[in-house]
């Protein structure tokens, strides 16, 4: 059930549960750019998020340049957004919130 693709209505409703995440034009991915004080904080965030991603068996597309981490979430095998994408987005927001950002 977690890998079932959401329709536009569900995506719109769930978008309200995540802070500052954006949906791409085709409603196939969530994206967000996180900025940190320095590289160590950015890498620490990625490390904590990687542990959550592994537990969910759902892995982000992301890149890190110095203090910025750009994240894109999609469920490739479903061809769009699923509960896993929103679960991971919420977890990432919590990680940032718990570190004082």
PDB file of N, CA and C in Angstrom, residues 1-94:
ATOM      1  N   UNK A   1       0.818  -1.201   0.000  1.00  0.00           N
ATOM      2  CA  UNK A   1       0.000   0.000   0.000  1.00  0.00           C
ATOM      3  C   UNK A   1       0.861   1.264   0.000  1.00  0.00           C
ATOM      4  N   UNK A   2       2.029   1.195   0.641  1.00  0.00           N
ATOM      5  CA  UNK A   2       2.911   2.367   0.710  1.00  0.00           C
ATOM      6  C   UNK A   2       3.460   2.738  -0.662  1.00  0.00           C
ATOM      7  N   UNK A   3       3.465   1.800  -1.611  1.00  0.00           N
ATOM      8  CA  UNK A   3       4.013   2.069  -2.941  1.00  0.00           C
ATOM      9  C   UNK A   3       2.924   2.308  -3.984  1.00  0.00           C
ATOM     10  N   UNK A   4       1.705   2.574  -3.534  1.00  0.00           N
ATOM     11  CA  UNK A   4       0.621   2.871  -4.461  1.00  0.00           C
ATOM     12  C   UNK A   4       0.678   4.348  -4.841  1.00  0.00           C
ATOM     13  N   UNK A   5       0.677   4.628  -6.140  1.00  0.00           N
ATOM     14  CA  UNK A   5       0.782   5.997  -6.643  1.00  0.00           C
ATOM     15  C   UNK A   5      -0.443   6.815  -6.241  1.00  0.00           C
ATOM     16  N   UNK A   6      -0.183   8.025  -5.731  1.00  0.00           N
ATOM     17  CA  UNK A   6      -1.258   8.935  -5.339  1.00  0.00           C
ATOM     18  C   UNK A   6      -1.803   9.682  -6.553  1.00  0.00           C
ATOM     19  N   UNK A   7      -3.104  10.003  -6.496  1.00  0.00           N
ATOM     20  CA  UNK A   7      -3.698  10.853  -7.524  1.00  0.00           C
ATOM     21  C   UNK A   7      -3.527  12.323  -7.123  1.00  0.00           C
ATOM     22  N   UNK A   8      -3.927  13.230  -8.006  1.00  0.00           N
ATOM     23  CA  UNK A   8      -3.744  14.671  -7.778  1.00  0.00           C
ATOM     24  C   UNK A   8      -4.404  15.164  -6.504  1.00  0.00           C
ATOM     25  N   UNK A   9      -5.580  14.647  -6.188  1.00  0.00           N
ATOM     26  CA  UNK A   9      -6.291  15.071  -4.982  1.00  0.00           C
ATOM     27  C   UNK A   9      -5.510  14.693  -3.734  1.00  0.00           C
ATOM     28  N   UNK A  10      -5.044  13.470  -3.675  1.00  0.00           N
ATOM     29  CA  UNK A  10      -4.267  13.014  -2.519  1.00  0.00           C
ATOM     30  C   UNK A  10      -2.971  13.807  -2.389  1.00  0.00           C
ATOM     31  N   UNK A  11      -2.318  14.075  -3.513  1.00  0.00           N
ATOM     32  CA  UNK A  11      -1.072  14.843  -3.487  1.00  0.00           C
ATOM     33  C   UNK A  11      -1.318  16.237  -2.928  1.00  0.00           C
ATOM     34  N   UNK A  12      -2.376  16.891  -3.376  1.00  0.00           N
ATOM     35  CA  UNK A  12      -2.699  18.239  -2.878  1.00  0.00           C
ATOM     36  C   UNK A  12      -2.951  18.235  -1.381  1.00  0.00           C
ATOM     37  N   UNK A  13      -3.672  17.239  -0.900  1.00  0.00           N
ATOM     38  CA  UNK A  13      -3.957  17.141   0.535  1.00  0.00           C
ATOM     39  C   UNK A  13      -2.679  16.886   1.330  1.00  0.00           C
ATOM     40  N   UNK A  14      -1.835  15.999   0.839  1.00  0.00           N
ATOM     41  CA  UNK A  14      -0.611  15.649   1.561  1.00  0.00           C
ATOM     42  C   UNK A  14       0.448  16.741   1.504  1.00  0.00           C
ATOM     43  N   UNK A  15       0.404  17.561   0.473  1.00  0.00           N
ATOM     44  CA  UNK A  15       1.377  18.650   0.369  1.00  0.00           C
ATOM     45  C   UNK A  15       1.279  19.586   1.573  1.00  0.00           C
ATOM     46  N   UNK A  16       0.095  19.685   2.151  1.00  0.00           N
ATOM     47  CA  UNK A  16      -0.097  20.531   3.338  1.00  0.00           C
ATOM     48  C   UNK A  16       0.600  19.959   4.572  1.00  0.00           C
ATOM     49  N   UNK A  17       1.005  18.703   4.525  1.00  0.00           N
ATOM     50  CA  UNK A  17       1.644  18.071   5.686  1.00  0.00           C
ATOM     51  C   UNK A  17       3.159  18.210   5.678  1.00  0.00           C
ATOM     52  N   UNK A  18       3.716  18.734   4.594  1.00  0.00           N
ATOM     53  CA  UNK A  18       5.167  18.904   4.499  1.00  0.00           C
ATOM     54  C   UNK A  18       5.498  20.381   4.313  1.00  0.00           C
ATOM     55  N   UNK A  19       6.567  20.818   4.943  1.00  0.00           N
ATOM     56  CA  UNK A  19       6.922  22.234   4.960  1.00  0.00           C
ATOM     57  C   UNK A  19       7.887  22.600   3.831  1.00  0.00           C
ATOM     58  N   UNK A  20       7.444  23.494   2.957  1.00  0.00           N
ATOM     59  CA  UNK A  20       8.288  24.062   1.893  1.00  0.00           C
ATOM     60  C   UNK A  20       8.751  23.061   0.839  1.00  0.00           C
ATOM     61  N   UNK A  21       8.084  21.947   0.732  1.00  0.00           N
ATOM     62  CA  UNK A  21       8.395  21.006  -0.343  1.00  0.00           C
ATOM     63  C   UNK A  21       7.601  21.421  -1.571  1.00  0.00           C
ATOM     64  N   UNK A  22       8.168  21.196  -2.752  1.00  0.00           N
ATOM     65  CA  UNK A  22       7.507  21.540  -4.005  1.00  0.00           C
ATOM     66  C   UNK A  22       7.236  20.280  -4.811  1.00  0.00           C
ATOM     67  N   UNK A  23       6.153  20.339  -5.588  1.00  0.00           N
ATOM     68  CA  UNK A  23       5.786  19.236  -6.476  1.00  0.00           C
ATOM     69  C   UNK A  23       6.190  19.629  -7.892  1.00  0.00           C
ATOM     70  N   UNK A  24       6.770  18.710  -8.647  1.00  0.00           N
ATOM     71  CA  UNK A  24       7.118  19.039 -10.030  1.00  0.00           C
ATOM     72  C   UNK A  24       5.858  19.109 -10.889  1.00  0.00           C
ATOM     73  N   UNK A  25       6.003  19.631 -12.092  1.00  0.00           N
ATOM     74  CA  UNK A  25       4.857  19.873 -12.971  1.00  0.00           C
ATOM     75  C   UNK A  25       4.057  18.607 -13.279  1.00  0.00           C
ATOM     76  N   UNK A  26       4.717  17.485 -13.373  1.00  0.00           N
ATOM     77  CA  UNK A  26       4.023  16.240 -13.679  1.00  0.00           C
ATOM     78  C   UNK A  26       3.497  15.504 -12.462  1.00  0.00           C
ATOM     79  N   UNK A  27       3.636  16.121 -11.287  1.00  0.00           N
ATOM     80  CA  UNK A  27       3.227  15.521 -10.010  1.00  0.00           C
ATOM     81  C   UNK A  27       3.882  14.158  -9.790  1.00  0.00           C
ATOM     82  N   UNK A  28       5.153  14.059 -10.175  1.00  0.00           N
ATOM     83  CA  UNK A  28       5.857  12.792 -10.008  1.00  0.00           C
ATOM     84  C   UNK A  28       6.925  12.837  -8.932  1.00  0.00           C
ATOM     85  N   UNK A  29       7.225  14.039  -8.405  1.00  0.00           N
ATOM     86  CA  UNK A  29       8.300  14.133  -7.415  1.00  0.00           C
ATOM     87  C   UNK A  29       8.107  15.325  -6.485  1.00  0.00           C
ATOM     88  N   UNK A  30       8.612  15.161  -5.271  1.00  0.00           N
ATOM     89  CA  UNK A  30       8.719  16.234  -4.278  1.00  0.00           C
ATOM     90  C   UNK A  30      10.164  16.701  -4.280  1.00  0.00           C
ATOM     91  N   UNK A  31      10.383  17.995  -4.117  1.00  0.00           N
ATOM     92  CA  UNK A  31      11.760  18.473  -4.023  1.00  0.00           C
ATOM     93  C   UNK A  31      11.876  19.594  -3.000  1.00  0.00           C
ATOM     94  N   UNK A  32      13.078  19.695  -2.445  1.00  0.00           N
ATOM     95  CA  UNK A  32      13.356  20.731  -1.454  1.00  0.00           C
ATOM     96  C   UNK A  32      14.863  20.935  -1.371  1.00  0.00           C
ATOM     97  N   UNK A  33      15.248  22.168  -1.104  1.00  0.00           N
ATOM     98  CA  UNK A  33      16.648  22.504  -0.892  1.00  0.00           C
ATOM     99  C   UNK A  33      16.829  22.880   0.575  1.00  0.00           C
ATOM    100  N   UNK A  34      17.736  22.191   1.243  1.00  0.00           N
ATOM    101  CA  UNK A  34      18.050  22.460   2.647  1.00  0.00           C
ATOM    102  C   UNK A  34      19.381  23.201   2.715  1.00  0.00           C
ATOM    103  N   UNK A  35      19.436  24.263   3.513  1.00  0.00           N
ATOM    104  CA  UNK A  35      20.689  25.008   3.707  1.00  0.00           C
ATOM    105  C   UNK A  35      21.109  24.902   5.163  1.00  0.00           C
ATOM    106  N   UNK A  36      22.391  24.656   5.367  1.00  0.00           N
ATOM    107  CA  UNK A  36      22.945  24.477   6.704  1.00  0.00           C
ATOM    108  C   UNK A  36      24.049  25.497   6.948  1.00  0.00           C
ATOM    109  N   UNK A  37      24.531  25.549   8.161  1.00  0.00           N
ATOM    110  CA  UNK A  37      25.578  26.512   8.518  1.00  0.00           C
ATOM    111  C   UNK A  37      26.906  26.192   7.841  1.00  0.00           C
ATOM    112  N   UNK A  38      27.152  24.906   7.599  1.00  0.00           N
ATOM    113  CA  UNK A  38      28.431  24.498   7.024  1.00  0.00           C
ATOM    114  C   UNK A  38      28.307  23.084   6.449  1.00  0.00           C
ATOM    115  N   UNK A  39      29.389  22.606   5.870  1.00  0.00           N
ATOM    116  CA  UNK A  39      29.401  21.284   5.253  1.00  0.00           C
ATOM    117  C   UNK A  39      29.152  20.172   6.268  1.00  0.00           C
ATOM    118  N   UNK A  40      29.742  20.291   7.449  1.00  0.00           N
ATOM    119  CA  UNK A  40      29.581  19.236   8.463  1.00  0.00           C
ATOM    120  C   UNK A  40      28.119  19.048   8.842  1.00  0.00           C
ATOM    121  N   UNK A  41      27.387  20.149   9.000  1.00  0.00           N
ATOM    122  CA  UNK A  41      25.960  20.033   9.330  1.00  0.00           C
ATOM    123  C   UNK A  41      25.179  19.441   8.166  1.00  0.00           C
ATOM    124  N   UNK A  42      25.515  19.837   6.951  1.00  0.00           N
ATOM    125  CA  UNK A  42      24.837  19.287   5.775  1.00  0.00           C
ATOM    126  C   UNK A  42      25.075  17.782   5.673  1.00  0.00           C
ATOM    127  N   UNK A  43      26.319  17.376   5.865  1.00  0.00           N
ATOM    128  CA  UNK A  43      26.650  15.956   5.778  1.00  0.00           C
ATOM    129  C   UNK A  43      26.030  15.174   6.929  1.00  0.00           C
ATOM    130  N   UNK A  44      25.970  15.777   8.108  1.00  0.00           N
ATOM    131  CA  UNK A  44      25.312  15.136   9.245  1.00  0.00           C
ATOM    132  C   UNK A  44      23.839  14.881   8.965  1.00  0.00           C
ATOM    133  N   UNK A  45      23.177  15.869   8.349  1.00  0.00           N
ATOM    134  CA  UNK A  45      21.777  15.705   7.954  1.00  0.00           C
ATOM    135  C   UNK A  45      21.643  14.532   6.988  1.00  0.00           C
ATOM    136  N   UNK A  46      22.522  14.475   5.997  1.00  0.00           N
ATOM    137  CA  UNK A  46      22.445  13.393   5.017  1.00  0.00           C
ATOM    138  C   UNK A  46      22.652  12.032   5.674  1.00  0.00           C
ATOM    139  N   UNK A  47      23.545  11.972   6.629  1.00  0.00           N
ATOM    140  CA  UNK A  47      23.800  10.716   7.336  1.00  0.00           C
ATOM    141  C   UNK A  47      22.561  10.261   8.100  1.00  0.00           C
ATOM    142  N   UNK A  48      21.947  11.175   8.838  1.00  0.00           N
ATOM    143  CA  UNK A  48      20.736  10.823   9.596  1.00  0.00           C
ATOM    144  C   UNK A  48      19.586  10.463   8.654  1.00  0.00           C
ATOM    145  N   UNK A  49      19.440  11.219   7.570  1.00  0.00           N
ATOM    146  CA  UNK A  49      18.376  10.933   6.605  1.00  0.00           C
ATOM    147  C   UNK A  49      18.608   9.590   5.913  1.00  0.00           C
ATOM    148  N   UNK A  50      19.861   9.250   5.660  1.00  0.00           N
ATOM    149  CA  UNK A  50      20.173   7.966   5.022  1.00  0.00           C
ATOM    150  C   UNK A  50      19.739   6.793   5.888  1.00  0.00           C
ATOM    151  N   UNK A  51      19.886   6.922   7.193  1.00  0.00           N
ATOM    152  CA  UNK A  51      19.455   5.850   8.100  1.00  0.00           C
ATOM    153  C   UNK A  51      17.944   5.661   8.044  1.00  0.00           C
ATOM    154  N   UNK A  52      17.201   6.767   7.983  1.00  0.00           N
ATOM    155  CA  UNK A  52      15.740   6.688   7.861  1.00  0.00           C
ATOM    156  C   UNK A  52      15.369   6.088   6.506  1.00  0.00           C
ATOM    157  N   UNK A  53      16.026   6.543   5.449  1.00  0.00           N
ATOM    158  CA  UNK A  53      15.741   6.034   4.105  1.00  0.00           C
ATOM    159  C   UNK A  53      15.962   4.525   4.030  1.00  0.00           C
ATOM    160  N   UNK A  54      17.035   4.073   4.638  1.00  0.00           N
ATOM    161  CA  UNK A  54      17.333   2.637   4.633  1.00  0.00           C
ATOM    162  C   UNK A  54      16.253   1.856   5.384  1.00  0.00           C
ATOM    163  N   UNK A  55      15.811   2.399   6.505  1.00  0.00           N
ATOM    164  CA  UNK A  55      14.756   1.740   7.284  1.00  0.00           C
ATOM    165  C   UNK A  55      13.454   1.657   6.482  1.00  0.00           C
ATOM    166  N   UNK A  56      13.147   2.721   5.730  1.00  0.00           N
ATOM    167  CA  UNK A  56      11.936   2.739   4.902  1.00  0.00           C
ATOM    168  C   UNK A  56      12.107   1.941   3.607  1.00  0.00           C
ATOM    169  N   UNK A  57      13.360   1.577   3.281  1.00  0.00           N
ATOM    170  CA  UNK A  57      13.694   0.973   1.991  1.00  0.00           C
ATOM    171  C   UNK A  57      13.221   1.875   0.855  1.00  0.00           C
ATOM    172  N   UNK A  58      13.508   3.176   1.028  1.00  0.00           N
ATOM    173  CA  UNK A  58      13.110   4.193   0.052  1.00  0.00           C
ATOM    174  C   UNK A  58      14.192   5.262   0.046  1.00  0.00           C
ATOM    175  N   UNK A  59      14.840   5.433  -1.079  1.00  0.00           N
ATOM    176  CA  UNK A  59      16.066   6.229  -1.107  1.00  0.00           C
ATOM    177  C   UNK A  59      15.912   7.484  -1.956  1.00  0.00           C
ATOM    178  N   UNK A  60      16.402   8.609  -1.449  1.00  0.00           N
ATOM    179  CA  UNK A  60      16.249   9.881  -2.158  1.00  0.00           C
ATOM    180  C   UNK A  60      17.232  10.024  -3.315  1.00  0.00           C
ATOM    181  N   UNK A  61      16.873  10.889  -4.238  1.00  0.00           N
ATOM    182  CA  UNK A  61      17.830  11.412  -5.203  1.00  0.00           C
ATOM    183  C   UNK A  61      18.293  12.715  -4.563  1.00  0.00           C
ATOM    184  N   UNK A  62      19.579  12.866  -4.356  1.00  0.00           N
ATOM    185  CA  UNK A  62      20.036  14.087  -3.706  1.00  0.00           C
ATOM    186  C   UNK A  62      21.448  14.431  -4.107  1.00  0.00           C
ATOM    187  N   UNK A  63      21.785  15.697  -3.860  1.00  0.00           N
ATOM    188  CA  UNK A  63      23.164  16.124  -4.074  1.00  0.00           C
ATOM    189  C   UNK A  63      23.516  17.145  -3.009  1.00  0.00           C
ATOM    190  N   UNK A  64      24.794  17.193  -2.713  1.00  0.00           N
ATOM    191  CA  UNK A  64      25.311  18.096  -1.692  1.00  0.00           C
ATOM    192  C   UNK A  64      26.417  18.945  -2.296  1.00  0.00           C
ATOM    193  N   UNK A  65      26.289  20.251  -2.152  1.00  0.00           N
ATOM    194  CA  UNK A  65      27.352  21.183  -2.505  1.00  0.00           C
ATOM    195  C   UNK A  65      27.566  22.078  -1.294  1.00  0.00           C
ATOM    196  N   UNK A  66      28.693  21.905  -0.657  1.00  0.00           N
ATOM    197  CA  UNK A  66      29.095  22.601   0.558  1.00  0.00           C
ATOM    198  C   UNK A  66      28.000  22.536   1.620  1.00  0.00           C
ATOM    199  N   UNK A  67      27.241  23.593   1.830  1.00  0.00           N
ATOM    200  CA  UNK A  67      26.260  23.619   2.924  1.00  0.00           C
ATOM    201  C   UNK A  67      24.825  23.420   2.449  1.00  0.00           C
ATOM    202  N   UNK A  68      24.651  23.075   1.182  1.00  0.00           N
ATOM    203  CA  UNK A  68      23.319  22.900   0.608  1.00  0.00           C
ATOM    204  C   UNK A  68      23.104  21.442   0.222  1.00  0.00           C
ATOM    205  N   UNK A  69      21.924  20.934   0.577  1.00  0.00           N
ATOM    206  CA  UNK A  69      21.521  19.586   0.169  1.00  0.00           C
ATOM    207  C   UNK A  69      20.217  19.721  -0.610  1.00  0.00           C
ATOM    208  N   UNK A  70      20.238  19.308  -1.864  1.00  0.00           N
ATOM    209  CA  UNK A  70      19.042  19.316  -2.696  1.00  0.00           C
ATOM    210  C   UNK A  70      18.489  17.900  -2.750  1.00  0.00           C
ATOM    211  N   UNK A  71      17.192  17.783  -2.462  1.00  0.00           N
ATOM    212  CA  UNK A  71      16.553  16.470  -2.360  1.00  0.00           C
ATOM    213  C   UNK A  71      15.403  16.380  -3.358  1.00  0.00           C
ATOM    214  N   UNK A  72      15.296  15.235  -3.999  1.00  0.00           N
ATOM    215  CA  UNK A  72      14.155  14.922  -4.863  1.00  0.00           C
ATOM    216  C   UNK A  72      13.652  13.542  -4.453  1.00  0.00           C
ATOM    217  N   UNK A  73      12.355  13.457  -4.187  1.00  0.00           N
ATOM    218  CA  UNK A  73      11.754  12.196  -3.761  1.00  0.00           C
ATOM    219  C   UNK A  73      10.704  11.757  -4.775  1.00  0.00           C
ATOM    220  N   UNK A  74      10.783  10.514  -5.188  1.00  0.00           N
ATOM    221  CA  UNK A  74       9.802   9.908  -6.072  1.00  0.00           C
ATOM    222  C   UNK A  74       9.865   8.400  -5.871  1.00  0.00           C
ATOM    223  N   UNK A  75       8.810   7.721  -6.240  1.00  0.00           N
ATOM    224  CA  UNK A  75       8.807   6.259  -6.171  1.00  0.00           C
ATOM    225  C   UNK A  75       8.838   5.748  -7.602  1.00  0.00           C
ATOM    226  N   UNK A  76      10.015   5.366  -8.057  1.00  0.00           N
ATOM    227  CA  UNK A  76      10.208   4.998  -9.458  1.00  0.00           C
ATOM    228  C   UNK A  76       9.317   3.842  -9.891  1.00  0.00           C
ATOM    229  N   UNK A  77       9.214   2.802  -9.063  1.00  0.00           N
ATOM    230  CA  UNK A  77       8.426   1.638  -9.483  1.00  0.00           C
ATOM    231  C   UNK A  77       6.929   1.920  -9.537  1.00  0.00           C
ATOM    232  N   UNK A  78       6.468   3.002  -8.890  1.00  0.00           N
ATOM    233  CA  UNK A  78       5.057   3.385  -8.961  1.00  0.00           C
ATOM    234  C   UNK A  78       4.830   4.444 -10.041  1.00  0.00           C
ATOM    235  N   UNK A  79       5.901   5.044 -10.518  1.00  0.00           N
ATOM    236  CA  UNK A  79       5.772   6.073 -11.541  1.00  0.00           C
ATOM    237  C   UNK A  79       5.263   7.405 -11.021  1.00  0.00           C
ATOM    238  N   UNK A  80       5.503   7.678  -9.744  1.00  0.00           N
ATOM    239  CA  UNK A  80       5.035   8.945  -9.176  1.00  0.00           C
ATOM    240  C   UNK A  80       5.189   8.971  -7.674  1.00  0.00           C
ATOM    241  N   UNK A  81       4.373   9.781  -7.040  1.00  0.00           N
ATOM    242  CA  UNK A  81       4.449   9.971  -5.591  1.00  0.00           C
ATOM    243  C   UNK A  81       3.611   8.953  -4.833  1.00  0.00           C
ATOM    244  N   UNK A  82       4.188   8.461  -3.740  1.00  0.00           N
ATOM    245  CA  UNK A  82       3.506   7.504  -2.873  1.00  0.00           C
ATOM    246  C   UNK A  82       3.676   7.942  -1.419  1.00  0.00           C
ATOM    247  N   UNK A  83       3.096   7.172  -0.523  1.00  0.00           N
ATOM    248  CA  UNK A  83       3.225   7.456   0.911  1.00  0.00           C
ATOM    249  C   UNK A  83       4.685   7.467   1.344  1.00  0.00           C
ATOM    250  N   UNK A  84       5.510   6.654   0.720  1.00  0.00           N
ATOM    251  CA  UNK A  84       6.929   6.611   1.084  1.00  0.00           C
ATOM    252  C   UNK A  84       7.610   7.959   0.880  1.00  0.00           C
ATOM    253  N   UNK A  85       7.250   8.654  -0.181  1.00  0.00           N
ATOM    254  CA  UNK A  85       7.851   9.961  -0.450  1.00  0.00           C
ATOM    255  C   UNK A  85       7.480  10.967   0.632  1.00  0.00           C
ATOM    256  N   UNK A  86       6.221  10.979   1.007  1.00  0.00           N
ATOM    257  CA  UNK A  86       5.781  11.908   2.050  1.00  0.00           C
ATOM    258  C   UNK A  86       6.327  11.504   3.414  1.00  0.00           C
ATOM    259  N   UNK A  87       6.405  10.209   3.691  1.00  0.00           N
ATOM    260  CA  UNK A  87       6.993   9.751   4.960  1.00  0.00           C
ATOM    261  C   UNK A  87       8.447  10.206   5.080  1.00  0.00           C
ATOM    262  N   UNK A  88       9.200  10.070   3.993  1.00  0.00           N
ATOM    263  CA  UNK A  88      10.605  10.467   4.030  1.00  0.00           C
ATOM    264  C   UNK A  88      10.747  11.986   4.105  1.00  0.00           C
ATOM    265  N   UNK A  89       9.888  12.719   3.413  1.00  0.00           N
ATOM    266  CA  UNK A  89       9.920  14.187   3.490  1.00  0.00           C
ATOM    267  C   UNK A  89       9.656  14.658   4.921  1.00  0.00           C
ATOM    268  N   UNK A  90       8.659  14.078   5.566  1.00  0.00           N
ATOM    269  CA  UNK A  90       8.341  14.433   6.957  1.00  0.00           C
ATOM    270  C   UNK A  90       9.515  14.097   7.866  1.00  0.00           C
ATOM    271  N   UNK A  91      10.106  12.938   7.661  1.00  0.00           N
ATOM    272  CA  UNK A  91      11.259  12.539   8.481  1.00  0.00           C
ATOM    273  C   UNK A  91      12.427  13.506   8.291  1.00  0.00           C
ATOM    274  N   UNK A  92      12.675  13.920   7.065  1.00  0.00           N
ATOM    275  CA  UNK A  92      13.766  14.869   6.810  1.00  0.00           C
ATOM    276  C   UNK A  92      13.497  16.214   7.487  1.00  0.00           C
ATOM    277  N   UNK A  93      12.262  16.668   7.417  1.00  0.00           N
ATOM    278  CA  UNK A  93      11.911  17.919   8.102  1.00  0.00           C
ATOM    279  C   UNK A  93      12.108  17.788   9.610  1.00  0.00           C
ATOM    280  N   UNK A  94      11.767  16.641  10.156  1.00  0.00           N
ATOM    281  CA  UNK A  94      11.965  16.420  11.600  1.00  0.00           C
ATOM    282  C   UNK A  94      13.449  16.407  11.959  1.00  0.00           C
TER     283      UNK A  94
END
